[in-house]
Short mmCIF file of C-alpha atoms and ligand atoms in Angstrom, two decimals:
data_model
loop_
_atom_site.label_atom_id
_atom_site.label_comp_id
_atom_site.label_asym_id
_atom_site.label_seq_id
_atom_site.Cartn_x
_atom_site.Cartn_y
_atom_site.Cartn_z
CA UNK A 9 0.00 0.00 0.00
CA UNK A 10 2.17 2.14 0.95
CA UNK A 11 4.75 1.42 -2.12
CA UNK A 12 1.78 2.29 -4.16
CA UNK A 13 1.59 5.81 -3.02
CA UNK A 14 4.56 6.48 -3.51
CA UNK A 15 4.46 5.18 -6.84
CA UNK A 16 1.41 7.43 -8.19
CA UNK A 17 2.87 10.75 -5.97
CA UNK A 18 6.66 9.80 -8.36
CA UNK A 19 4.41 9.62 -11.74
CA UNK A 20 2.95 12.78 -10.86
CA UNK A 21 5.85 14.53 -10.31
CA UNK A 22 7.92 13.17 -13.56
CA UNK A 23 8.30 15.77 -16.81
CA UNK A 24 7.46 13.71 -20.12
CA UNK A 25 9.80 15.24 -22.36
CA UNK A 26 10.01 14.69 -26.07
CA UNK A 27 12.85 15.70 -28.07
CA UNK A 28 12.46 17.37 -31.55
CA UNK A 29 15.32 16.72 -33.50
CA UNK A 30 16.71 13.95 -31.38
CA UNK A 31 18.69 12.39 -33.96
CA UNK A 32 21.06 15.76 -34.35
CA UNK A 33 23.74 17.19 -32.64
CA UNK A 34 22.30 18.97 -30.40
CA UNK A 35 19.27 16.11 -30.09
CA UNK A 36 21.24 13.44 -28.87
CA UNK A 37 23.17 15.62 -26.39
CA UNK A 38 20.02 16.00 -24.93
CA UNK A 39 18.50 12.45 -25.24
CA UNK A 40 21.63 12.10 -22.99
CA UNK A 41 20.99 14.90 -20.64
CA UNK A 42 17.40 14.01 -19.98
CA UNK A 43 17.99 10.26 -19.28
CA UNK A 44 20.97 11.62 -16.48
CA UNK A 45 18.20 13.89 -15.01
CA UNK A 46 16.25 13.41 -12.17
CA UNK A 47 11.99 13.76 -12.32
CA UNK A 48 11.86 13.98 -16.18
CA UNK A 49 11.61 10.90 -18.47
CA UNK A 50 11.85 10.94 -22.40
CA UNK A 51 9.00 9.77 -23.35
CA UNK A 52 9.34 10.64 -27.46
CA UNK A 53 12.26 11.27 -29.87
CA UNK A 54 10.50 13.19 -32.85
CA UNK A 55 13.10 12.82 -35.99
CA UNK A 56 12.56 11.69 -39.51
CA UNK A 57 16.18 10.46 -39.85
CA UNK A 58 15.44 7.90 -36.50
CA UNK A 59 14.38 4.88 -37.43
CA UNK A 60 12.72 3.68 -34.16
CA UNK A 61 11.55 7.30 -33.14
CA UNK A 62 8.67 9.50 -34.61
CA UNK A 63 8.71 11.16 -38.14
CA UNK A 64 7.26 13.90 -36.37
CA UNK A 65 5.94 16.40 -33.46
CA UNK A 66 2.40 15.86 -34.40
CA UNK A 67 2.67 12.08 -34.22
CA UNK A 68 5.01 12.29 -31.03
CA UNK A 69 2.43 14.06 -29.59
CA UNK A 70 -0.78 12.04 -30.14
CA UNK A 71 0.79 8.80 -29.02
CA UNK A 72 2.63 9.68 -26.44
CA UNK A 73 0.77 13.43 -24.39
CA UNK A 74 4.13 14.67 -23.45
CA UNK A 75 4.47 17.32 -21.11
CA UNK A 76 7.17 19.45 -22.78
CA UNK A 77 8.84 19.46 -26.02
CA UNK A 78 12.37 20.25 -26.34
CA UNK A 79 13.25 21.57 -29.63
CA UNK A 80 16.60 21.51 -31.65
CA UNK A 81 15.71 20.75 -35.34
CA UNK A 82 16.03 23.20 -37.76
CA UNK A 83 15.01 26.95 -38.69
CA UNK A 84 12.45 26.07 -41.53
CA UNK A 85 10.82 23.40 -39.09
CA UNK A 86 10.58 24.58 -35.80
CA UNK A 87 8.25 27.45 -35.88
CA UNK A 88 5.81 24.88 -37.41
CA UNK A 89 6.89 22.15 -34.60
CA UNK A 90 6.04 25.05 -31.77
CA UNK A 91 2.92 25.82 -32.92
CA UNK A 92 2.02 22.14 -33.31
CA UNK A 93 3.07 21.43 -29.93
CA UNK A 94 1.20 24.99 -28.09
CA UNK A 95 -2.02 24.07 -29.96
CA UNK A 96 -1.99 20.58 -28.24
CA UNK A 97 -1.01 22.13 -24.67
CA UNK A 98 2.35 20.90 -24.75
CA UNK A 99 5.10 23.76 -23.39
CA UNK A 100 8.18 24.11 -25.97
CA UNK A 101 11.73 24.62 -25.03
CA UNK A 102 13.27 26.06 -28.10
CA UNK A 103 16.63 25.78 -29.02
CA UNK A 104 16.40 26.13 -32.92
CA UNK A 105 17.84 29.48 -33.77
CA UNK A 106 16.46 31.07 -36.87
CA UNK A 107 13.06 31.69 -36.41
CA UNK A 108 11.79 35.23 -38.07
CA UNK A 109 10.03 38.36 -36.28
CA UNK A 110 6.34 37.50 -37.57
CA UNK A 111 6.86 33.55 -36.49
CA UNK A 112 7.75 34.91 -32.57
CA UNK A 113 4.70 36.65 -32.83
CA UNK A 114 2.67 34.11 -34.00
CA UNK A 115 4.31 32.04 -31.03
CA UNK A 116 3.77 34.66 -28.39
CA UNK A 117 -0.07 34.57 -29.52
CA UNK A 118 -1.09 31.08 -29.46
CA UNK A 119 1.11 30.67 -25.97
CA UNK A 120 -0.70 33.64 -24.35
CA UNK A 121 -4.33 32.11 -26.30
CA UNK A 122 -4.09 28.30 -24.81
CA UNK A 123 -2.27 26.83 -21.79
CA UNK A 124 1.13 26.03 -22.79
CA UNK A 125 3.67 28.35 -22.49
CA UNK A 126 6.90 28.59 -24.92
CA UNK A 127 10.88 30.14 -24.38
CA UNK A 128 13.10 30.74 -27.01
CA UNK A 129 16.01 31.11 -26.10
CA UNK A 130 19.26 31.35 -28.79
CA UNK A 131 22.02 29.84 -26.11
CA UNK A 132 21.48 27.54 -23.35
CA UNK A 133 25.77 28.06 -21.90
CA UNK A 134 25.77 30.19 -18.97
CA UNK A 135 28.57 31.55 -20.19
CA UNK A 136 27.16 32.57 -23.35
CA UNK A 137 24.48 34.37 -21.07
CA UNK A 138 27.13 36.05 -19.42
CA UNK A 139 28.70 37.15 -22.30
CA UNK A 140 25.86 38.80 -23.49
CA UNK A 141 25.29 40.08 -20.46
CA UNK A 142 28.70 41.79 -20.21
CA UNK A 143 28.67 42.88 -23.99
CA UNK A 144 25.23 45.07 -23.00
CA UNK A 145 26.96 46.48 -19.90
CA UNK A 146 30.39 47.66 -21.88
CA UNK A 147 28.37 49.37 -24.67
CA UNK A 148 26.65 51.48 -22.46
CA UNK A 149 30.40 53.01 -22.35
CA UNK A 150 31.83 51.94 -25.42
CA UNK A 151 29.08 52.41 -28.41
CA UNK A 152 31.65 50.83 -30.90
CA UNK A 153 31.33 47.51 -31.31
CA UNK A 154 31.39 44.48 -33.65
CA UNK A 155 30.59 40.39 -33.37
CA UNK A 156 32.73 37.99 -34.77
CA UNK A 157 30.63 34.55 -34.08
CA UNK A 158 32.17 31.78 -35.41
CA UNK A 159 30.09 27.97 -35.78
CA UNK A 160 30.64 24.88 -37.45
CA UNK A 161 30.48 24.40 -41.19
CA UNK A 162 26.83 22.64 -41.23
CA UNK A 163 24.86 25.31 -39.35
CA UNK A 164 22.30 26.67 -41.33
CA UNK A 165 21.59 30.01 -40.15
CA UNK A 166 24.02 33.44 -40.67
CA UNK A 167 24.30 35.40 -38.30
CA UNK A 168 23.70 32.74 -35.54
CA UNK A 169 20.64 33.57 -33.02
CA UNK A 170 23.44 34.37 -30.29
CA UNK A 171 24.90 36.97 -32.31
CA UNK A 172 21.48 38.87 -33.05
CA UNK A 173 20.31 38.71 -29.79
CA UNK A 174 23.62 39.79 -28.61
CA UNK A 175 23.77 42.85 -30.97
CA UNK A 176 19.76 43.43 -29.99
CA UNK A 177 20.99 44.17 -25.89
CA UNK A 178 23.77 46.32 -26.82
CA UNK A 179 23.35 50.18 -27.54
CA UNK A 180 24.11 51.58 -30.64
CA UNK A 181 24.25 49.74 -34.35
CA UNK A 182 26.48 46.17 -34.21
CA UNK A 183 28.41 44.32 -36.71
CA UNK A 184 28.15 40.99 -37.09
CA UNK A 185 30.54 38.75 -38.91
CA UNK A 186 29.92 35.20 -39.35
CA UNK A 187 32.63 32.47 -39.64
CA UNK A 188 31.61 28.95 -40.83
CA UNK A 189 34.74 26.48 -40.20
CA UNK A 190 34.84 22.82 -39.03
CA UNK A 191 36.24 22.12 -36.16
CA UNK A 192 34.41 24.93 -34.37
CA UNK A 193 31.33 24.01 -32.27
CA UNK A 194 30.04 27.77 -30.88
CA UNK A 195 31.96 30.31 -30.06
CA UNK A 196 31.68 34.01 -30.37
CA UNK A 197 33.95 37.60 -29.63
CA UNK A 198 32.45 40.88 -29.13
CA UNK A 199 35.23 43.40 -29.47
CA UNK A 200 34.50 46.92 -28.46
CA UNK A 201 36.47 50.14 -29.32
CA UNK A 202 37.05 53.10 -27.73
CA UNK A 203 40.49 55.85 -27.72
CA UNK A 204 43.24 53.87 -27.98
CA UNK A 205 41.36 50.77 -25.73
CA UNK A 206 39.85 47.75 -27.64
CA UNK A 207 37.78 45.30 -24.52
CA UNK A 208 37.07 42.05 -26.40
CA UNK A 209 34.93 39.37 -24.10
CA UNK A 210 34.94 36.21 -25.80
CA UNK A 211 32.85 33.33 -24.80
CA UNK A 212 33.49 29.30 -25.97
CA UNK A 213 31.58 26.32 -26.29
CA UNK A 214 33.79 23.39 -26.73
CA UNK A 215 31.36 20.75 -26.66
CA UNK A 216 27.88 20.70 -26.64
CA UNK A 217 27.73 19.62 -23.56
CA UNK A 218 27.87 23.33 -22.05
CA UNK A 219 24.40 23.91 -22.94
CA UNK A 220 22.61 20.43 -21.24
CA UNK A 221 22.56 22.79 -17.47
CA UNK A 222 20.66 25.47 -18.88
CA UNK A 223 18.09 22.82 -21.51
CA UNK A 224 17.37 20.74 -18.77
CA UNK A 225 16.66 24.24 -16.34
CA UNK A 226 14.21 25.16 -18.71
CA UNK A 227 12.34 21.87 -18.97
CA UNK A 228 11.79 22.02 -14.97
CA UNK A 229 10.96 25.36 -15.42
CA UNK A 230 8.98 26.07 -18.32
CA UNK A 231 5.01 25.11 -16.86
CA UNK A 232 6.05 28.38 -14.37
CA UNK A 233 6.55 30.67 -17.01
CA UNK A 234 3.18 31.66 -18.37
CA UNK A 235 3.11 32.88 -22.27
CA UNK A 236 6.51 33.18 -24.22
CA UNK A 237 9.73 34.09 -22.52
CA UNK A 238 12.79 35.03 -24.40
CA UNK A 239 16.22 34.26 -23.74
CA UNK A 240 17.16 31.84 -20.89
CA UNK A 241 18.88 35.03 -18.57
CA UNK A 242 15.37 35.62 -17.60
CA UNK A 243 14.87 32.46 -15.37
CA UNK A 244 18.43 32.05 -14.71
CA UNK A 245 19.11 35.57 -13.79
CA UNK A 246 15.42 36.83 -13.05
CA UNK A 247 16.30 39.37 -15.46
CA UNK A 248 12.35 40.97 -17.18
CA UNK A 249 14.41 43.66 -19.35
CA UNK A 250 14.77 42.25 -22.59
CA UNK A 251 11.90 39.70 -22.99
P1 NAD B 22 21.36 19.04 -36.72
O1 NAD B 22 21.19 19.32 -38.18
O2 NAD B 22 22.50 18.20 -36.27
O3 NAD B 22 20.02 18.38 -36.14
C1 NAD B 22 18.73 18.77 -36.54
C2 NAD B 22 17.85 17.52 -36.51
O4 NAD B 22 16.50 17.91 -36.73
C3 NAD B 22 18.20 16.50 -37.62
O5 NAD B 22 18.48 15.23 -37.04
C4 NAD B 22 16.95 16.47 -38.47
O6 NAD B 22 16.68 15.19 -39.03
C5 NAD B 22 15.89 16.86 -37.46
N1 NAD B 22 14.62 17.31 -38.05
C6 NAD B 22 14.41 17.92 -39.24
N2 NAD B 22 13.11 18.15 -39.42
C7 NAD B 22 12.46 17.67 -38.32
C8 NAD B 22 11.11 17.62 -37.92
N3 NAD B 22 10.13 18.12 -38.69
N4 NAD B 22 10.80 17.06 -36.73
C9 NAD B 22 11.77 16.56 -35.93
N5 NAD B 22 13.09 16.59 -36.26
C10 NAD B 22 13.43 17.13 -37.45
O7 NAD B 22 21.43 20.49 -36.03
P2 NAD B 22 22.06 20.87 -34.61
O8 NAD B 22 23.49 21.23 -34.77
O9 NAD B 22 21.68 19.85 -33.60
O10 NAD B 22 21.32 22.25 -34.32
C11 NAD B 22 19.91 22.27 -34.23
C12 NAD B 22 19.46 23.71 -33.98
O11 NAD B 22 19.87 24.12 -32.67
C13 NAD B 22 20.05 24.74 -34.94
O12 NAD B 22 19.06 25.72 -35.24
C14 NAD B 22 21.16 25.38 -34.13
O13 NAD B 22 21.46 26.70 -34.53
C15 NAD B 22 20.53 25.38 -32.76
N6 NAD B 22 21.46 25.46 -31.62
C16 NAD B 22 21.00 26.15 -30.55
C17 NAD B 22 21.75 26.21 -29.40
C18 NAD B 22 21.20 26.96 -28.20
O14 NAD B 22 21.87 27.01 -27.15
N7 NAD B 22 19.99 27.51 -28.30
C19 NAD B 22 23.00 25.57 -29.33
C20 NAD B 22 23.44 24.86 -30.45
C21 NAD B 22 22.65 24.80 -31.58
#
């Protein structure tokens, strides 16, 4: 008896997660994270390319009711993969960078319409965060600025989601320069000018590994966070500004 209360009080408390795009990079690293998490279970992998996995969200989510989808496929997918997923009451972590002005919109309409609730958020590293973070601070003293941001040779989009959203907290009009080179994985420089003084903060991702902390943060905290939030710094750091 009393094994069996337990029991139902642990299924409650579990996150179904299904992972969009869970046969690529980014998928499998978190396939991996999830299983090494406590209180969340992956209940569907959602990938064409998989053969024992679904060809798709809306499939995923009719056989299997997850609770939260995280997303990592790519840019000409994922706004349609959201809205699948918000329509059915299923919350969306997404990690796809890419996605246009008018498709956020659209997003921050149907999660503020139904009961799921959405975050987009272009890089999951806390360091990355920082980064940005920093970069906004220094060019409210040093206006001049550019963004190298350099990824590996099979990302899709130019300039990565990191570097716009980077270039959107900073004052003033930003560069960005995009470098597309294997043997990279995500890394990005802003440099700063001023008389005679260059400041360059620099953040790298080395392995995608570095973004699993903040992914698997979001999952436990995306039911919480009603509507769309943008940008992960807002339930790591509590931070309202930019959403
Ligand atoms: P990838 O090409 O290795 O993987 C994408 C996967 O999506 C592929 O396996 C593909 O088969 C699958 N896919 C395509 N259509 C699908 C669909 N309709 N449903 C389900 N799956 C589908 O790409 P990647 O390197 O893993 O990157 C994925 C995305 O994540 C990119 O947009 C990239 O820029 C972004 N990214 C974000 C962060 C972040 O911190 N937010 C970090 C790294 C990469």
């Amino acid at each position: 008896m009393a094994s069996g209360v337990r029991r139902i009080r642990y299924a409650a408390w579990v996150i179904r997660v299904m992972i969009a795009g869970a046969a690529g990079r980014m998928g499998q690293a978190v396939v991996a994270a999830v299983a090494g998490a406590e209180g969340m279970e992956a209940v569907a992998l959602a990938d064409p390319t998989l053969a024992d996995g679904f060809a798709d969200v809306a499939s995923a989510i009719a056989a299997t009711r997850p609770d939260v989808s995280v997303d990592f496929t790519q840019p000409h997918v994922a706004f349609a993969n959201a809205c699948a997923c918000l329509e059915a009451g299923v919350h969306v972590v997404m990690g796809t960078t890419g996605i246009t002005d008018d498709q956020r919109t659209e997003i921050r309409r149907l999660a503020e319409a139904g009961t799921a609730n959405c975050l987009i958020a272009p890089n999951f590293a806390i360091g990355a965060l920082l980064m940005m973070r920093f970069a906004a601070e220094a060019s409210r003293h040093m206006p001049k600025a550019e963004i190298i941001e350099f990824h590996h040779d099979q990302k899709l989009d130019a300039p990565s989601g990191t570097g716009l959203r980077t270039a959107a907290l900073m004052h003033g009009d930003v560069p960005i320069h995009s470098v597309r080179l294997p043997g990279f994985v995500a890394h990005q420089e802003v440099i700063l000018g001023g008389l005679g003084e260059t400041l360059t903060i620099r953040h790298d991702s080395i392995a995608r590994e570095s973004f699993m902390p903040g992914v698997i943060r979001a999952v436990r905290e995306i039911a919480d966070r009603p509507g769309l939030t943008v940008g992960l710094e807002q339930i790591l750091f509590g931070d309202e500004s930019a959403n």
